[in-house]
Coordinates of C-alpha atoms in Angstrom, one line a residue:
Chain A
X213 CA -43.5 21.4 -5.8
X214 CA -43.1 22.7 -9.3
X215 CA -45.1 25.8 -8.5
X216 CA -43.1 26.1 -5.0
X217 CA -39.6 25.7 -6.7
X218 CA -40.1 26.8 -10.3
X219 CA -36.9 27.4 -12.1
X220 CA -34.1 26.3 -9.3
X221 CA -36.2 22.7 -9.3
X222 CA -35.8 22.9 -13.2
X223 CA -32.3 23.5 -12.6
X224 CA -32.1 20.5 -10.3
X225 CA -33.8 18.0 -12.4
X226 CA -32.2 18.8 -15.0
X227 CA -28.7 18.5 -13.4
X228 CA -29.2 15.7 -11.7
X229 CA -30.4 14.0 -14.9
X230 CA -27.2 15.3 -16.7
X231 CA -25.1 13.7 -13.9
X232 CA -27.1 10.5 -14.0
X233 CA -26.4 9.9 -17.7
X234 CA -22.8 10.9 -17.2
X235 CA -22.7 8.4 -14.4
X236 CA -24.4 5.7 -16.7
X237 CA -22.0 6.2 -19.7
X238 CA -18.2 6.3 -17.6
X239 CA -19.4 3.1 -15.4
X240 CA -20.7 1.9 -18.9
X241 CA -17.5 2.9 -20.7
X242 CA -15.5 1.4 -17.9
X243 CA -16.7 -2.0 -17.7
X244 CA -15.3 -2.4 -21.5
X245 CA -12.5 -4.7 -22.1
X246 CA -9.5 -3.7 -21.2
X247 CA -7.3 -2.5 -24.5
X248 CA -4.3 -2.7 -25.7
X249 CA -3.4 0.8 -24.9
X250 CA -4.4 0.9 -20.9
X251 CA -1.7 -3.0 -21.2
X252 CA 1.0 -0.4 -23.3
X253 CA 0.4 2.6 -20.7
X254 CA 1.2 0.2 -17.4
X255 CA 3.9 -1.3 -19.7
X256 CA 5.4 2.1 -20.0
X257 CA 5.1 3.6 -16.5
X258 CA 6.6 0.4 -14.7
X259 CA 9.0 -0.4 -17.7
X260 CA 7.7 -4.0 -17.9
X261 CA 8.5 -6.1 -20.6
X262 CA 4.8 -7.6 -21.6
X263 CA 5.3 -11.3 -22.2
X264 CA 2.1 -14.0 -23.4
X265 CA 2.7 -15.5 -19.5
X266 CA 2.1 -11.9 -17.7
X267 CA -0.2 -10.0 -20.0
X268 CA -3.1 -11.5 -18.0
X269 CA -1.9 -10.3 -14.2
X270 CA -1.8 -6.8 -15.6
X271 CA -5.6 -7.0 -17.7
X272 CA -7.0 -8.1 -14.7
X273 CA -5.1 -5.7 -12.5
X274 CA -6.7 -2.8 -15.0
X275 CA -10.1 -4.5 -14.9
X276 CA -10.4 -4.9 -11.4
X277 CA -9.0 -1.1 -10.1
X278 CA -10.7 0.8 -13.3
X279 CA -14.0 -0.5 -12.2
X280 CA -13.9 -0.1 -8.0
X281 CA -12.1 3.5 -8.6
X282 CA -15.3 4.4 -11.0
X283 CA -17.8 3.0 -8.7
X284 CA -16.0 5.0 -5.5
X285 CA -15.7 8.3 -7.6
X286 CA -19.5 7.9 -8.6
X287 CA -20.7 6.8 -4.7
X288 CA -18.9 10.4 -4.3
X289 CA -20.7 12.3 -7.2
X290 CA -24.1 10.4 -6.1
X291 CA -23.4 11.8 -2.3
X292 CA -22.7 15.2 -3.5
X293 CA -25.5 15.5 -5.8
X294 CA -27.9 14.4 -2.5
X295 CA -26.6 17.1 -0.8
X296 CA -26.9 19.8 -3.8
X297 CA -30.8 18.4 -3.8
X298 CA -31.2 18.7 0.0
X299 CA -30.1 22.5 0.3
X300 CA -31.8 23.0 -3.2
X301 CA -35.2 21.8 -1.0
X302 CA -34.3 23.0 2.3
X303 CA -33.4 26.7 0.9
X304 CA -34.4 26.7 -2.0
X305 CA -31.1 27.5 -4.1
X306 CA -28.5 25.6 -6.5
X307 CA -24.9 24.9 -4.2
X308 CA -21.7 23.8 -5.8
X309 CA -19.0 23.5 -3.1
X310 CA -15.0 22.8 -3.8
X311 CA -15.2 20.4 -1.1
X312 CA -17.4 18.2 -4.2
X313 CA -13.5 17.5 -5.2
X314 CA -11.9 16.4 -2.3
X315 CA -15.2 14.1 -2.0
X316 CA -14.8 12.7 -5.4
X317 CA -10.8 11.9 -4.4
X318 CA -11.8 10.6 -1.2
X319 CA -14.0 8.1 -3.5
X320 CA -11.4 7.2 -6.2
X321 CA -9.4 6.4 -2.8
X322 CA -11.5 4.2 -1.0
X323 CA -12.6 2.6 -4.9
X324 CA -8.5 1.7 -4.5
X325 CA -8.7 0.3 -1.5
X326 CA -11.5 -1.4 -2.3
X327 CA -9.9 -2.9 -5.4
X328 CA -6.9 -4.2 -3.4
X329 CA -9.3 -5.9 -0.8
X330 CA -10.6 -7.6 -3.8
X331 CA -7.1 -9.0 -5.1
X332 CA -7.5 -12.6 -4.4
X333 CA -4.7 -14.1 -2.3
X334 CA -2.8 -16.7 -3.9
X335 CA -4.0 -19.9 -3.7
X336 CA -1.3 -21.9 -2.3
X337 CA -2.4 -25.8 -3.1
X338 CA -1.7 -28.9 -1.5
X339 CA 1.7 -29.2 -2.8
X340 CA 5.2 -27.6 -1.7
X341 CA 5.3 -24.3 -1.9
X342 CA 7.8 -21.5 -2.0
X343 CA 8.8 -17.8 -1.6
X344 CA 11.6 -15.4 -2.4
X345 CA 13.1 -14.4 0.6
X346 CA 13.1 -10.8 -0.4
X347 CA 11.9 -8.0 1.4
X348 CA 9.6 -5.9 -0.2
X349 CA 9.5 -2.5 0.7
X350 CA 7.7 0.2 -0.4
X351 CA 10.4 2.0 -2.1
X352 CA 11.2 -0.4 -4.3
X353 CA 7.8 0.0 -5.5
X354 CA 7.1 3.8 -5.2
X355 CA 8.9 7.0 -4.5
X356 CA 9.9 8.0 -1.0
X357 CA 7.1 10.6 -1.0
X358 CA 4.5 7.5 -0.5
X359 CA 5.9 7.3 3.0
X360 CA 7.2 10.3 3.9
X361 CA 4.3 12.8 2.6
X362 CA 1.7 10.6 4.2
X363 CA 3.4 11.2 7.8
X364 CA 4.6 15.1 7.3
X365 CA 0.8 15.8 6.4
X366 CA -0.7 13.1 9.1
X367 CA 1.7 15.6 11.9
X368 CA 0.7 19.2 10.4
X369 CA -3.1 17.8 10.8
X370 CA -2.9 16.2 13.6
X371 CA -1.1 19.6 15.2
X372 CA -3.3 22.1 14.2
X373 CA -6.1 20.5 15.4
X374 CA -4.1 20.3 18.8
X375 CA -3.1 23.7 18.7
X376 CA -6.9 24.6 17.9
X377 CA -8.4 22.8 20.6
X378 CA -5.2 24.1 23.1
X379 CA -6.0 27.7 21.8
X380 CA -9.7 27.2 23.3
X381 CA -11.4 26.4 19.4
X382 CA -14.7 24.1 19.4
X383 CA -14.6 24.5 15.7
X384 CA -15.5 21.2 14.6
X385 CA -14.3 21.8 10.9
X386 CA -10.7 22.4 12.4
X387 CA -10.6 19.5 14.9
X388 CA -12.3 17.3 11.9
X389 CA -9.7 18.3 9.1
X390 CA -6.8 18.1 12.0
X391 CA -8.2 14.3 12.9
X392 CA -9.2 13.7 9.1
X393 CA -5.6 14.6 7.9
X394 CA -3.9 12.2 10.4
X395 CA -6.7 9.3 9.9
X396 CA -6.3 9.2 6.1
X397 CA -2.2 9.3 6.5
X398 CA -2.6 6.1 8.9
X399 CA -4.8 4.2 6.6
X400 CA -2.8 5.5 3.4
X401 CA -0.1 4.0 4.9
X402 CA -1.6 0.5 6.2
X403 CA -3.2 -0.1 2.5
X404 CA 0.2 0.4 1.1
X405 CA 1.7 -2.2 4.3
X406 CA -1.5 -4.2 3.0
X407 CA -0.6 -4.0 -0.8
X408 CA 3.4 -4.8 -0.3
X409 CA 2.7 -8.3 2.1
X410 CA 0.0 -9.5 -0.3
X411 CA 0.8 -13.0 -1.2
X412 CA 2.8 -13.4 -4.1
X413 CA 4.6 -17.0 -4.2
X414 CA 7.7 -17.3 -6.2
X415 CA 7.1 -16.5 -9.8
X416 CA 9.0 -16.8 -13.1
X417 CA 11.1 -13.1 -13.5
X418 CA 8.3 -12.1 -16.1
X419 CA 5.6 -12.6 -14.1
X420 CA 6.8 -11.1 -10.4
X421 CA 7.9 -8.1 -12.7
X422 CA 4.4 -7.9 -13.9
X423 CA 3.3 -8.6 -10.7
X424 CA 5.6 -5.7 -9.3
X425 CA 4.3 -3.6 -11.9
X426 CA 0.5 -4.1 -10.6
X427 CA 1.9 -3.5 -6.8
X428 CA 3.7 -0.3 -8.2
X429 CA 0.8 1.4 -10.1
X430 CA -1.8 0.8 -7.3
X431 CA 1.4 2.3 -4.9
X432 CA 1.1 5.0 -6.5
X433 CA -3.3 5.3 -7.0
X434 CA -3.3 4.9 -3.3
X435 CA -0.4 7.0 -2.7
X436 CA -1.0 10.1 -4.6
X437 CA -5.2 9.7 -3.4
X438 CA -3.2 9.8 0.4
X439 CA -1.5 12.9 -0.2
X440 CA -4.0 14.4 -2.4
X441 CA -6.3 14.4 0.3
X442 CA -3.9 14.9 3.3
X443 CA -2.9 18.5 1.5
X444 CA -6.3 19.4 1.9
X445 CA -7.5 18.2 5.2
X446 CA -4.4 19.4 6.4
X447 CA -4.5 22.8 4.9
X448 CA -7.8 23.5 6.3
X449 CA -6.6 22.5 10.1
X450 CA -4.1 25.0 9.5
X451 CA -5.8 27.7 8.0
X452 CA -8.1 27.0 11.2
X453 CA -5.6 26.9 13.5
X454 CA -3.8 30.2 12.1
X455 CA -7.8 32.3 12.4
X456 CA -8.0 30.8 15.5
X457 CA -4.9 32.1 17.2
X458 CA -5.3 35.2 15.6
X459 CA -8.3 35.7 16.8
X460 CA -7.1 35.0 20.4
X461 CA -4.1 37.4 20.0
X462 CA -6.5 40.2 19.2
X463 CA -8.2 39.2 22.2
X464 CA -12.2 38.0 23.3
X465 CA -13.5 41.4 21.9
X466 CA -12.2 42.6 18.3
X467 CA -14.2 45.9 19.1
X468 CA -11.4 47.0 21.5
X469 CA -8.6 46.4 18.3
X470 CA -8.1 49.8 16.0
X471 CA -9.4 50.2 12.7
X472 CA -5.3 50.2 11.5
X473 CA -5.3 46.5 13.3
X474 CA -8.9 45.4 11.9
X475 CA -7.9 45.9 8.2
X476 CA -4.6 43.9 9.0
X477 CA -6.3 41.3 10.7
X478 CA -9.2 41.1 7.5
X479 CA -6.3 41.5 5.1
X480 CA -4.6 38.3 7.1
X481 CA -8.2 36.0 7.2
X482 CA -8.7 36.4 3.7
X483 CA -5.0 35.9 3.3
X484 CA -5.2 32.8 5.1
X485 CA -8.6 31.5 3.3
X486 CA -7.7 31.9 -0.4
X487 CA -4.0 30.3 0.5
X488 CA -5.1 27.3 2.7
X489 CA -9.0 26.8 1.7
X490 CA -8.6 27.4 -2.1
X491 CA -5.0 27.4 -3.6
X492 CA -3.7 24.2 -1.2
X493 CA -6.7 22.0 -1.6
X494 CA -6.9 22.8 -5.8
X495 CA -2.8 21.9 -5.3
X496 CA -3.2 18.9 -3.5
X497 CA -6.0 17.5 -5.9
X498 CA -3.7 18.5 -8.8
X499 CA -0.7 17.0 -6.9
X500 CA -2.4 13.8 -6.2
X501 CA -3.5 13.2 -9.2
X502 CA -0.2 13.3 -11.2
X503 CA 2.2 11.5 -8.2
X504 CA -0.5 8.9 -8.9
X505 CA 0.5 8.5 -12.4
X506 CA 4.1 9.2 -12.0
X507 CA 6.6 6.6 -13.5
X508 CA 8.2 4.0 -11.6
X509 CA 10.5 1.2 -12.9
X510 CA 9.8 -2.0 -11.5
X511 CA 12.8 -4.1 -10.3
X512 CA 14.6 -6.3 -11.4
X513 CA 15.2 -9.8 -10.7
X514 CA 17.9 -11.2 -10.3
X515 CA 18.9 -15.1 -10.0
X516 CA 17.0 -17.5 -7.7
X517 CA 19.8 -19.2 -5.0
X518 CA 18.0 -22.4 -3.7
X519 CA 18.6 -22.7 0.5
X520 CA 21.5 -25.2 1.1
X521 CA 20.9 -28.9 1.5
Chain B
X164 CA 17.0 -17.2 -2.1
X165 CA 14.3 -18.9 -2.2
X166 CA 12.4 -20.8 1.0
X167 CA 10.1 -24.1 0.2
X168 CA 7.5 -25.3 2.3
X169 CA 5.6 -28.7 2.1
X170 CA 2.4 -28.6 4.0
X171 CA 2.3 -32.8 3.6
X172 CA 5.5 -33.6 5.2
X173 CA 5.8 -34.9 8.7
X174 CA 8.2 -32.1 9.4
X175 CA 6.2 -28.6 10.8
X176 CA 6.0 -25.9 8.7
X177 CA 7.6 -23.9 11.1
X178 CA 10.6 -25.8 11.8
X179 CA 11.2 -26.3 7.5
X180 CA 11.5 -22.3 7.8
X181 CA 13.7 -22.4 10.7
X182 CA 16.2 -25.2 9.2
X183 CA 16.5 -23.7 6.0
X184 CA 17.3 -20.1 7.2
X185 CA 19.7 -21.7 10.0
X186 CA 21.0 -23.4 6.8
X187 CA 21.3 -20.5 5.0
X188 CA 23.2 -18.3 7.8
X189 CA 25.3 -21.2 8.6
X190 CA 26.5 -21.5 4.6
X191 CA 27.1 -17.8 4.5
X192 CA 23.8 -17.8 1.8
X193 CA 22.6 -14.8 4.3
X194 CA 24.9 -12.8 5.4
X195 CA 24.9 -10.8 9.2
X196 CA 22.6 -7.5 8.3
X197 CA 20.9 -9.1 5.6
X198 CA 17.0 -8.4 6.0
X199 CA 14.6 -11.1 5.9
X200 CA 10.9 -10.8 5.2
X201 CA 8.5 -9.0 7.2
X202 CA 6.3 -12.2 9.0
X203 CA 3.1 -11.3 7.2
X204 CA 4.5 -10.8 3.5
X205 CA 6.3 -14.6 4.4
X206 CA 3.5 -16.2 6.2
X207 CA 0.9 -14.6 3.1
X208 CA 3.4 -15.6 0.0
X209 CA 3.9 -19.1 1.9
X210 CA -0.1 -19.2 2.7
X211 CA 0.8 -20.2 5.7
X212 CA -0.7 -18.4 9.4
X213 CA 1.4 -15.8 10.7
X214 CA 1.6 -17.6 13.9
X215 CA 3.7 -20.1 12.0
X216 CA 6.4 -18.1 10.6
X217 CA 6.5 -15.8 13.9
X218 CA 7.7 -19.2 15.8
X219 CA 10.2 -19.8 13.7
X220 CA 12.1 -16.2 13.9
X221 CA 11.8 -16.5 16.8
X222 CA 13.3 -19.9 17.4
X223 CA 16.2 -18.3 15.1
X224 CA 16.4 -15.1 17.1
X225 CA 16.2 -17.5 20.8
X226 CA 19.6 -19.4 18.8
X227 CA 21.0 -15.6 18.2
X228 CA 20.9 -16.1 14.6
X229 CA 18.6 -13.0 13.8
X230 CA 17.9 -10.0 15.9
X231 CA 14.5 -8.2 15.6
X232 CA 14.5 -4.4 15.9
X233 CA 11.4 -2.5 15.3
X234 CA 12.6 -0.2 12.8
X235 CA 14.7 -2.9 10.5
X236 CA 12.9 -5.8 10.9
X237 CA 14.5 -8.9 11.3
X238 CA 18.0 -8.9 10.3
X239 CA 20.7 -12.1 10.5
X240 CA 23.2 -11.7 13.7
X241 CA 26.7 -10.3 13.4
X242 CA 28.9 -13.0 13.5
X243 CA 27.2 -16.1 13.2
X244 CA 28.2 -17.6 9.8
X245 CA 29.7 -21.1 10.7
X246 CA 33.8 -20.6 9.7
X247 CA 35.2 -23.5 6.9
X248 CA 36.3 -25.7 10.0
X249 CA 32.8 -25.9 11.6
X250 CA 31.1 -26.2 8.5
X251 CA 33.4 -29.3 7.9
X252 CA 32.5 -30.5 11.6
X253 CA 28.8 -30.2 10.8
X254 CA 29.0 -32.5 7.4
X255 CA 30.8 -34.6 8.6
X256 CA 27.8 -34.8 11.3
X257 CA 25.4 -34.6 8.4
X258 CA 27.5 -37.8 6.6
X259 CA 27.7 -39.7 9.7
X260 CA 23.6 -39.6 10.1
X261 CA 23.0 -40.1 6.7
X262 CA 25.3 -43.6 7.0
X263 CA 23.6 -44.7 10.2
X264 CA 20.6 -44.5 8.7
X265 CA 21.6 -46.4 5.4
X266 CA 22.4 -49.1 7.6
X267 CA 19.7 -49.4 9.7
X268 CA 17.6 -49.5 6.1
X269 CA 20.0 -52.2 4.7
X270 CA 20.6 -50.1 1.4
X271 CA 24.2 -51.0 -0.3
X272 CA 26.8 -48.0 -0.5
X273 CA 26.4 -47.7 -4.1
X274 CA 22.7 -47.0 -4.1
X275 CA 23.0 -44.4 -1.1
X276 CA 25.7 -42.5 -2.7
X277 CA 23.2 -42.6 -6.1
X278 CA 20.4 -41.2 -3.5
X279 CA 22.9 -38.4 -2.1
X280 CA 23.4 -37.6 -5.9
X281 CA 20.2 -36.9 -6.8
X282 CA 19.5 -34.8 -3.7
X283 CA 22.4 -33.0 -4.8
X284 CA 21.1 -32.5 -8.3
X285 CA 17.4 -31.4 -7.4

């Protein structure tokens, strides 16, 4: 194979041993205790007062989501790498694709959810038990843009790919971006539904605010992963659906349109590629990425009121 | 506000959560528009099934205490906080129970006011 291949297999091995040691040394430097620092940081962004009784909700909160949103992150680097070795033996040539980025979010996504599957329910006991009768909703938690992005992104998706299909396209990339943009606004939006109704029995003020603080920082992982990823599913429906109206306005054979036309039309496409397939997906990654660690006050609590006798 | 549940007691789980929020609307605790919890985030912080705390709303919303509307949720009833005079009515109702059944037990006055007391204390 070496004599086949000669340098580009080289090339391979060699990256794909890089990538393996890097893997090896952030799952490595993951799984270290959590620090004071990472406690401080959560402390900051959620404005929580760290007390001896809630310090351990938040460690374990760090723990837990650090570690499933490395192992989803490197499930996505270990799946893109596959795929740089199967075109690197199929043709015979190295490939790095931007779509390697929106893979690697859609991993540090589905490490989030997987974290928050993880979160062990309350164990209730034999004994009386109780709950605030406060409604948690997911504003109190995270910025209005965890629900409203999600959906606005979800519709564009979802519409473009209509409007492909409608306009006569069998483009599977458009219809899968379209779909892809509206699945991943659903199930942004159920995890957070998931997140907020997760038991949590009445707790003294310092713990339910460290408790809030937990809800709030994955709120916003999950959140920011959701729109992160709906900008650039999205963005590729549309930039799909935009080619492939354009194309049917010039008509079934471009040959008829003048060469005035053609240079617009070729003007527009690359127009609509470096916009839509470059500059909104980079955006959305970019975007994600800091909503997810913008800060959030938790709330505060106020008095308990027992129920009448 | 705060609801309590005990698993042990004789009484069903769903009808402490129905008592205690008719108690609450009928005190004036919970006022008409106020929100209560979505039936999952109750039924998971009580660890209690779902089933259980969907009986009970909707025992409350059957008595027109709550309303259910798919966008807000369940929300207390206009107009269903019990005035001064019928919250009189009803502990005097309460009282009159409460001293039937200290007879039927035999218990002297003294020690079932010391028992009301206590309740009131806890």
């Amino acid at each position: 194979m070496v004599s086949t291949f000669g340098a580009p297999l080289m090339a391979l091995l060699a990256l794909v041993t890089i990538l393996t040691l890097f893997a090896v040394l952030l799952l490595a430097q993951r799984l270290r205790p959590v620090e004071r620092a990472e406690v401080e940081e959560v402390a900051e962004l959620s404005d929580l007062d760290v007390t001896i009784d809630n310090v351990g909700l938040v460690v374990d909160a760090i723990a837990r989501t650090r570690l499933w949103r490395t192992v989803g992150v490197l499930v996505a680097v270990a799946g893109c790498v596959g795929w740089v070795v199967v075109v690197a033996m199929r043709e015979q040539r190295l490939t790095f694709e931007l779509a390697f980025l929106l893979w690697g979010l859609i991993g540090y996504w589905a490490g989030s959810v997987v974290a928050e599957l993880r979160t062990a329910q309350t164990d209730p006991g034999d004994g009386p038990r109780t709950a605030s009768l406060e409604r948690r909703e997911l504003t109190d938690y995270v910025g209005s843009w965890a629900a409203v992005w999600p959906r606005r992104l979800g519709l564009a998706g979802a519409i473009a790919g209509a409007l492909a299909l409608a306009t006569g396209s069998r483009d599977p990339w458009v219809i899968g971006f379209g779909l892809g943009a509206a699945a991943i606004s659903v199930a942004g939006l159920v995890v957070a539904q998931y997140v907020l109704e997760r038991s949590r029995p009445d707790l003294a003020p310092d713990v339910a605010a460290a408790d809030d603080a937990v809800r709030s920082r994955s709120l916003h992982a999950i959140g920011g992963a959701t729109v992160g990823i709906g900008i650039w599913a999205a963005s590729i429906a549309v930039a799909g659906a935009i080619l492939t109206l354009a194309a049917r306005a010039v008509g079934d054979d471009p040959s008829v349109v003048l060469a005035g036309e053609a240079q617009l039309l070729g003007g527009l496409y690359a127009l609509v590629l470096v916009v839509f397939c470059v500059v909104l997906p980079i955006t959305g990654f970019v975007v994600g990425r800091r909503l997810g660690r913008r800060p959030f006050p938790v709330r505060r609590r106020d008095s308990v009121v027992e129920a009448p006798a | 506000m705060i609801l309590t549940v005990d698993p042990s007691s004789a009484v069903p789980p769903y009808e402490q959560i129905r008592a205690q929020l008719e108690a609450m609307v009928a005190s004036g605790t919970l006022e008409a528009g106020d929100r209560l919890p979505s039936i999952r985030q109750l039924a998971h912080d009580l660890g209690l099934a779902t089933g259980t705390v969907a009986r009970a709303y909707a025992e409350l919303e059957s008595a027109g205490l709550v309303v259910s509307r798919r966008r807000t949720g369940t929300v207390v009833a206009d107009g269903v906080a019990a005035s001064p005079s019928e919250r009189r009515r009803r502990l005097s109702e309460a009282a009159e129970q409460y001293a039937r059944a200290v007879a039927l037990l035999g218990v002297a006055p003294d020690d079932a006011q010391a028992a009301v007391l206590r309740a009131l204390a806890r």
